[in-house]
Tab-separated table of C-alpha atoms in Angstrom:
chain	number	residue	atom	x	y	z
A	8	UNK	CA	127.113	224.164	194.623
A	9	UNK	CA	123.860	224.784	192.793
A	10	UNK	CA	120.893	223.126	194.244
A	11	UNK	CA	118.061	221.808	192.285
A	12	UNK	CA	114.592	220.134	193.665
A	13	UNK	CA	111.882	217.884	191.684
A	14	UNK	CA	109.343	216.791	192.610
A	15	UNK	CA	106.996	215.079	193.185
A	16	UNK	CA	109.723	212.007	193.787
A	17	UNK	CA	107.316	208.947	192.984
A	18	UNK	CA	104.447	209.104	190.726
A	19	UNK	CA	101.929	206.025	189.563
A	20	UNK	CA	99.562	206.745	186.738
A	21	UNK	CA	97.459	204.477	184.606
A	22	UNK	CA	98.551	204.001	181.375
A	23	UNK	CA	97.404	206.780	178.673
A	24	UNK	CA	97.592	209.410	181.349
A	25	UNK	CA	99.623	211.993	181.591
A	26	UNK	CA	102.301	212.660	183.559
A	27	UNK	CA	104.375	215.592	184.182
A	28	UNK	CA	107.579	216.216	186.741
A	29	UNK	CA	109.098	219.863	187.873
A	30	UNK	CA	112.774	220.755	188.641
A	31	UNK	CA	112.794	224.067	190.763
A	32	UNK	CA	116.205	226.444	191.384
A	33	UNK	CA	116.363	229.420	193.426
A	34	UNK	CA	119.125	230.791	191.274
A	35	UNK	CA	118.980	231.429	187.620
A	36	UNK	CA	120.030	228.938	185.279
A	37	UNK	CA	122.207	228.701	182.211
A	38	UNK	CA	120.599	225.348	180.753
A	39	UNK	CA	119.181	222.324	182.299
A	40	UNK	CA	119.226	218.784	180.869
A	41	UNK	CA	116.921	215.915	181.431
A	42	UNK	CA	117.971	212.319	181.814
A	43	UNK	CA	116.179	208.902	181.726
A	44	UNK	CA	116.943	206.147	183.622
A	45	UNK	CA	115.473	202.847	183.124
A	46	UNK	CA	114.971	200.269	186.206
A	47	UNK	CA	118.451	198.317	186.446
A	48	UNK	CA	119.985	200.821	183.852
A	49	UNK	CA	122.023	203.732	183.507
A	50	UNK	CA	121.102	207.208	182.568
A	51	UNK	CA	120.377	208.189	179.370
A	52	UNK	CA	120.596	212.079	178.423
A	53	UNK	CA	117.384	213.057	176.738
A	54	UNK	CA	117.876	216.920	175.906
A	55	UNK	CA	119.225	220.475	177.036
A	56	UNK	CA	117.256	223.259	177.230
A	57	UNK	CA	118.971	227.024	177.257
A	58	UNK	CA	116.526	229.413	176.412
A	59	UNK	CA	113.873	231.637	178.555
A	60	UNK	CA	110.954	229.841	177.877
A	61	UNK	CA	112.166	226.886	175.259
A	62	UNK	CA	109.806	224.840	174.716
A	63	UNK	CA	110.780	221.086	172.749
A	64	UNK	CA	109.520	218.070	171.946
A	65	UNK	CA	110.392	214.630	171.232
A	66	UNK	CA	107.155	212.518	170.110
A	67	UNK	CA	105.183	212.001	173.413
A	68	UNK	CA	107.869	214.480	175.531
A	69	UNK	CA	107.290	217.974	175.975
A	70	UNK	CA	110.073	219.734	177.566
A	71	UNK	CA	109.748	223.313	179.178
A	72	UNK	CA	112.509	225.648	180.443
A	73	UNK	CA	110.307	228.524	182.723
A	74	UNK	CA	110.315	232.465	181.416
A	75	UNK	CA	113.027	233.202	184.143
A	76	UNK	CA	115.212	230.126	183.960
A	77	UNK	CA	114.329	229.448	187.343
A	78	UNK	CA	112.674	226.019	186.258
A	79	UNK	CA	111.639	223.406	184.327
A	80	UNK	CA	108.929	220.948	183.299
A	81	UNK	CA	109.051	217.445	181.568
A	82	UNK	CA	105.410	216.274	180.405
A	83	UNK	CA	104.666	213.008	178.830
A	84	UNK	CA	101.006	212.698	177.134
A	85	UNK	CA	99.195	209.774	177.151
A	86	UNK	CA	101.842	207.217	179.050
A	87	UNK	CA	103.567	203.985	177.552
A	88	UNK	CA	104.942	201.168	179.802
A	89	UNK	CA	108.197	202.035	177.886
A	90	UNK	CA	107.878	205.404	179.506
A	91	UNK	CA	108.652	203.570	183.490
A	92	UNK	CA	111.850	204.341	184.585
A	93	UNK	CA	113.616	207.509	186.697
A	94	UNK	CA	113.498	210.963	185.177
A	95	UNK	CA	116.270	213.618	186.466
A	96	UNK	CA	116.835	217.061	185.727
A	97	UNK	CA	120.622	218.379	186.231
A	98	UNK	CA	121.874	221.810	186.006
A	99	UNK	CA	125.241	223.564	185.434
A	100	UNK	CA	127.118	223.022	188.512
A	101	UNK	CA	130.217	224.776	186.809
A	102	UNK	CA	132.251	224.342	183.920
A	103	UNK	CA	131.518	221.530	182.303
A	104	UNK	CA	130.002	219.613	185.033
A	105	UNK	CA	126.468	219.309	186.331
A	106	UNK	CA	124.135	218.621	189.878
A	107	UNK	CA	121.336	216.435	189.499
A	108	UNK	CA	118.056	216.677	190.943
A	109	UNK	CA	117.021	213.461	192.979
A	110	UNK	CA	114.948	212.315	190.089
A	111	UNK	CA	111.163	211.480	189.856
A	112	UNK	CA	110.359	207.853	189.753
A	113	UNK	CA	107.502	206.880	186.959
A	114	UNK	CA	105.536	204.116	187.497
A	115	UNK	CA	102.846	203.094	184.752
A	116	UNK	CA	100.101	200.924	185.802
A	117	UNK	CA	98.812	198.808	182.393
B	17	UNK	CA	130.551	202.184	168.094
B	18	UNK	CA	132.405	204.521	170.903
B	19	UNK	CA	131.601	203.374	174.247
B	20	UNK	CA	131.602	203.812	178.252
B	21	UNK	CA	132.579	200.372	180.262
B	22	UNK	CA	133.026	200.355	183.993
B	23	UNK	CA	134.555	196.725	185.515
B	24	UNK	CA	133.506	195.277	187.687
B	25	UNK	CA	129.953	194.781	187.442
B	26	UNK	CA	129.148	193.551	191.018
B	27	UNK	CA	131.429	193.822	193.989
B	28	UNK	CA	131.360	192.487	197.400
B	29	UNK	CA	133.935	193.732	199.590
B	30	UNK	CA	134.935	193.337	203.253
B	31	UNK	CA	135.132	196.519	205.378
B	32	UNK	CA	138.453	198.406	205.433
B	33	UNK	CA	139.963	196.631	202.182
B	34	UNK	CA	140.936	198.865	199.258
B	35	UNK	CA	139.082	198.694	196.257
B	36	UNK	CA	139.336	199.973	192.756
B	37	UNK	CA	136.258	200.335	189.903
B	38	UNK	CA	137.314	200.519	186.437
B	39	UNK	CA	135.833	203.152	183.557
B	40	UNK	CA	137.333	203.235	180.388
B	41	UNK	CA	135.545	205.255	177.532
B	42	UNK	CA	136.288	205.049	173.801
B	43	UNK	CA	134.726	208.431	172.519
B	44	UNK	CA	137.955	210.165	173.186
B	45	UNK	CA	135.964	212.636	175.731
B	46	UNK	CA	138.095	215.352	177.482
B	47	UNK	CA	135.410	215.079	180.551
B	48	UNK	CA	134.994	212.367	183.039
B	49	UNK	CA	132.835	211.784	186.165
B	50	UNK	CA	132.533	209.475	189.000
B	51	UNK	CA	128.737	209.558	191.188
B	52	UNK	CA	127.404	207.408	193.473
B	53	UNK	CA	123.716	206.421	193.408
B	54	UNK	CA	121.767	206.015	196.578
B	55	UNK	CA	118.049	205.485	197.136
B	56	UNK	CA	116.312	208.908	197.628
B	57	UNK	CA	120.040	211.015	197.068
B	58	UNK	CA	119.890	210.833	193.085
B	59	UNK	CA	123.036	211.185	191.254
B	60	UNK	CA	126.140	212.861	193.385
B	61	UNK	CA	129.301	213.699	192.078
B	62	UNK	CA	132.341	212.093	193.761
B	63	UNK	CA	135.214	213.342	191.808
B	64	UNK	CA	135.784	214.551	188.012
B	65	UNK	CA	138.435	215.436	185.431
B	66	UNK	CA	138.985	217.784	182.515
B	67	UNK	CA	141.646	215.680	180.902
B	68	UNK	CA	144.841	214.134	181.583
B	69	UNK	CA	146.882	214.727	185.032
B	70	UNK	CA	143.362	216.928	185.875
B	71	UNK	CA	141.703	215.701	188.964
B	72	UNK	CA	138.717	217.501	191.081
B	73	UNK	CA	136.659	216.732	194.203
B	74	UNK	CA	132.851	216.559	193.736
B	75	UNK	CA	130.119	216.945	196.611
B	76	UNK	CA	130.649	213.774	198.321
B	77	UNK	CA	135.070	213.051	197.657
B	78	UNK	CA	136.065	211.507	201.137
B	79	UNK	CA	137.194	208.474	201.015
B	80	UNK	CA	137.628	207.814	197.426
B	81	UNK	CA	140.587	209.096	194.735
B	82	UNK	CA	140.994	208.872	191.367
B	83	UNK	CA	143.976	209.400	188.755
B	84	UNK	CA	143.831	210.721	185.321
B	85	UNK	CA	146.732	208.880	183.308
B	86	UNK	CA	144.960	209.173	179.925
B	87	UNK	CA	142.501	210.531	177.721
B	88	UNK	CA	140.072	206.886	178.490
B	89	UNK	CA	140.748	206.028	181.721
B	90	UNK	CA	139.323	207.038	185.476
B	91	UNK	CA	139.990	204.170	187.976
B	92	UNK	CA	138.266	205.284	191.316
B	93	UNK	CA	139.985	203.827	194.201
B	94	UNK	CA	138.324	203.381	197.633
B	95	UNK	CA	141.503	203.469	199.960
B	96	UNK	CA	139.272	201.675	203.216
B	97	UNK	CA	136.558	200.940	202.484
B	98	UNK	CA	133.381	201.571	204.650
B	99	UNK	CA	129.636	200.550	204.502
B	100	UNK	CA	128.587	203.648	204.103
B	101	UNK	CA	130.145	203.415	200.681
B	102	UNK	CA	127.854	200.659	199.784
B	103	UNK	CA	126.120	202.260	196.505
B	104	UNK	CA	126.014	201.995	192.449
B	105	UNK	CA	128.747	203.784	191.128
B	106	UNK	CA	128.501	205.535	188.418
B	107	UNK	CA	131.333	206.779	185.427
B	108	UNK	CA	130.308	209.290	182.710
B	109	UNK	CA	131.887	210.811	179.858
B	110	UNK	CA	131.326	214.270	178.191
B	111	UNK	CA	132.818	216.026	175.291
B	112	UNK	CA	135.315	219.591	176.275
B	113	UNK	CA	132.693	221.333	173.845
B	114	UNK	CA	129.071	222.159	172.936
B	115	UNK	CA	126.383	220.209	174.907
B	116	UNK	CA	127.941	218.761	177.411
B	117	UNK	CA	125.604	215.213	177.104
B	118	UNK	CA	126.854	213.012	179.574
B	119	UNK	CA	127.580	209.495	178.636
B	120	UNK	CA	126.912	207.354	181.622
B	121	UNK	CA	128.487	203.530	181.758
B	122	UNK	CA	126.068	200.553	182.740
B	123	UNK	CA	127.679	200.828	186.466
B	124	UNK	CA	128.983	198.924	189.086
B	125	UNK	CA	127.363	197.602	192.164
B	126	UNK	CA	129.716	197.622	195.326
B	127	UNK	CA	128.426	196.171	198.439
B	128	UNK	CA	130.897	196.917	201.697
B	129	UNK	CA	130.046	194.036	204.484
């Protein structure tokens, strides 16, 4: 099945930093999607990208999908304590169904 | 509102007994998905279905079946269970078209002793 990595798999940043996480494929991708998963919750699905080099945005989000669809970045400016929680990429694993990465865990430090 | 419920919430379990989690969605999605969540393994897909009568085997199926008797059910059955199966378990829901946004339930916690 198709394998995705992100890294890095923890990261701790002081409030009103930024923070940014990377999902890497060897194979070329039709879309990815990015999930968020708050501590004791479930995943929530956040947005799919399917374009060579989409770029989108949701307030403090930036979301990038790389020139060869190869990869993918999520980037949060200037970080919230609403912003803690588990961030996963996933990626067509076949029809209709998806792999997820193994997530990068954000931890904001007030 | 349309929702994604998985019963029960917590489980405790003795080693070797069968067990069965609930998910029942009411968004009247084609698509359903069972994962397990483990520290450091993300999300992996135990079994899915397309719609009704459909069953599939994901990355990490032994031990575990499901059935598909209609359109808002997926009961996933553990037919002995082990403690290696000691995890969160996840159900999800997606629509048969367009972006295929997964609708995840709140999960269950199953502890095998």
């Amino acid at each position: 099945g198709q394998q995705v990595m992100q890294i890095p798999q923890y990261q701790h940043v002081q409030e009103g930093e930024d923070f940014t996480t990377y999902c890497n494929s060897s194979t070329t991708l039709s879309n990815i999607q990015w999930y968020k998963q708050r501590p004791g919750g479930h995943p929530v699905f956040l947005i799919q990208l399917v374009k060579s080099g989409e770029v989108k945005k949701q307030k403090r989000l930036t979301f990038q999908f790389g020139e060869a669809k190869k990869n993918s970045s999520l980037h949060i400016t200037a970080t919230q304590t609403t912003d803690v929680g588990t961030y996963f990429c996933a990626v067509s694993g076949g029809y209709q169904k998806v792999t997820f990465g193994t997530g990068t865990k954000l931890q904001v430090i007030p | 509102d349309a929702e994604i419920t998985q019963s029960p919430r917590h489980k405790i379990t003795e080693t070797g007994r069968q067990v069965t989690l609930a998910c029942h969605q009411t968004w009247n999605h084609n698509n359903m998905f069972w994962y397990r969540q483990d520290l450091g393994h993300g999300l992996r897909l135990i079994h899915y279905s397309y719609g009704v009568q459909d069953t599939n085997k994901g990355e990490v199926s032994d031990g575990y079946s499901v059935s598909r008797s209609n359109t808002e059910d997926l009961p996933l059955t553990l037919e002995s269970a082990a403690s290696s199966q000691t995890s969160v378990y996840f159900c999800a829901s997606s629509a048969l078209a367009g972006v295929n946004e997964q609708f995840f339930g709140p999960g269950t916690r199953l502890t095998v002793l």
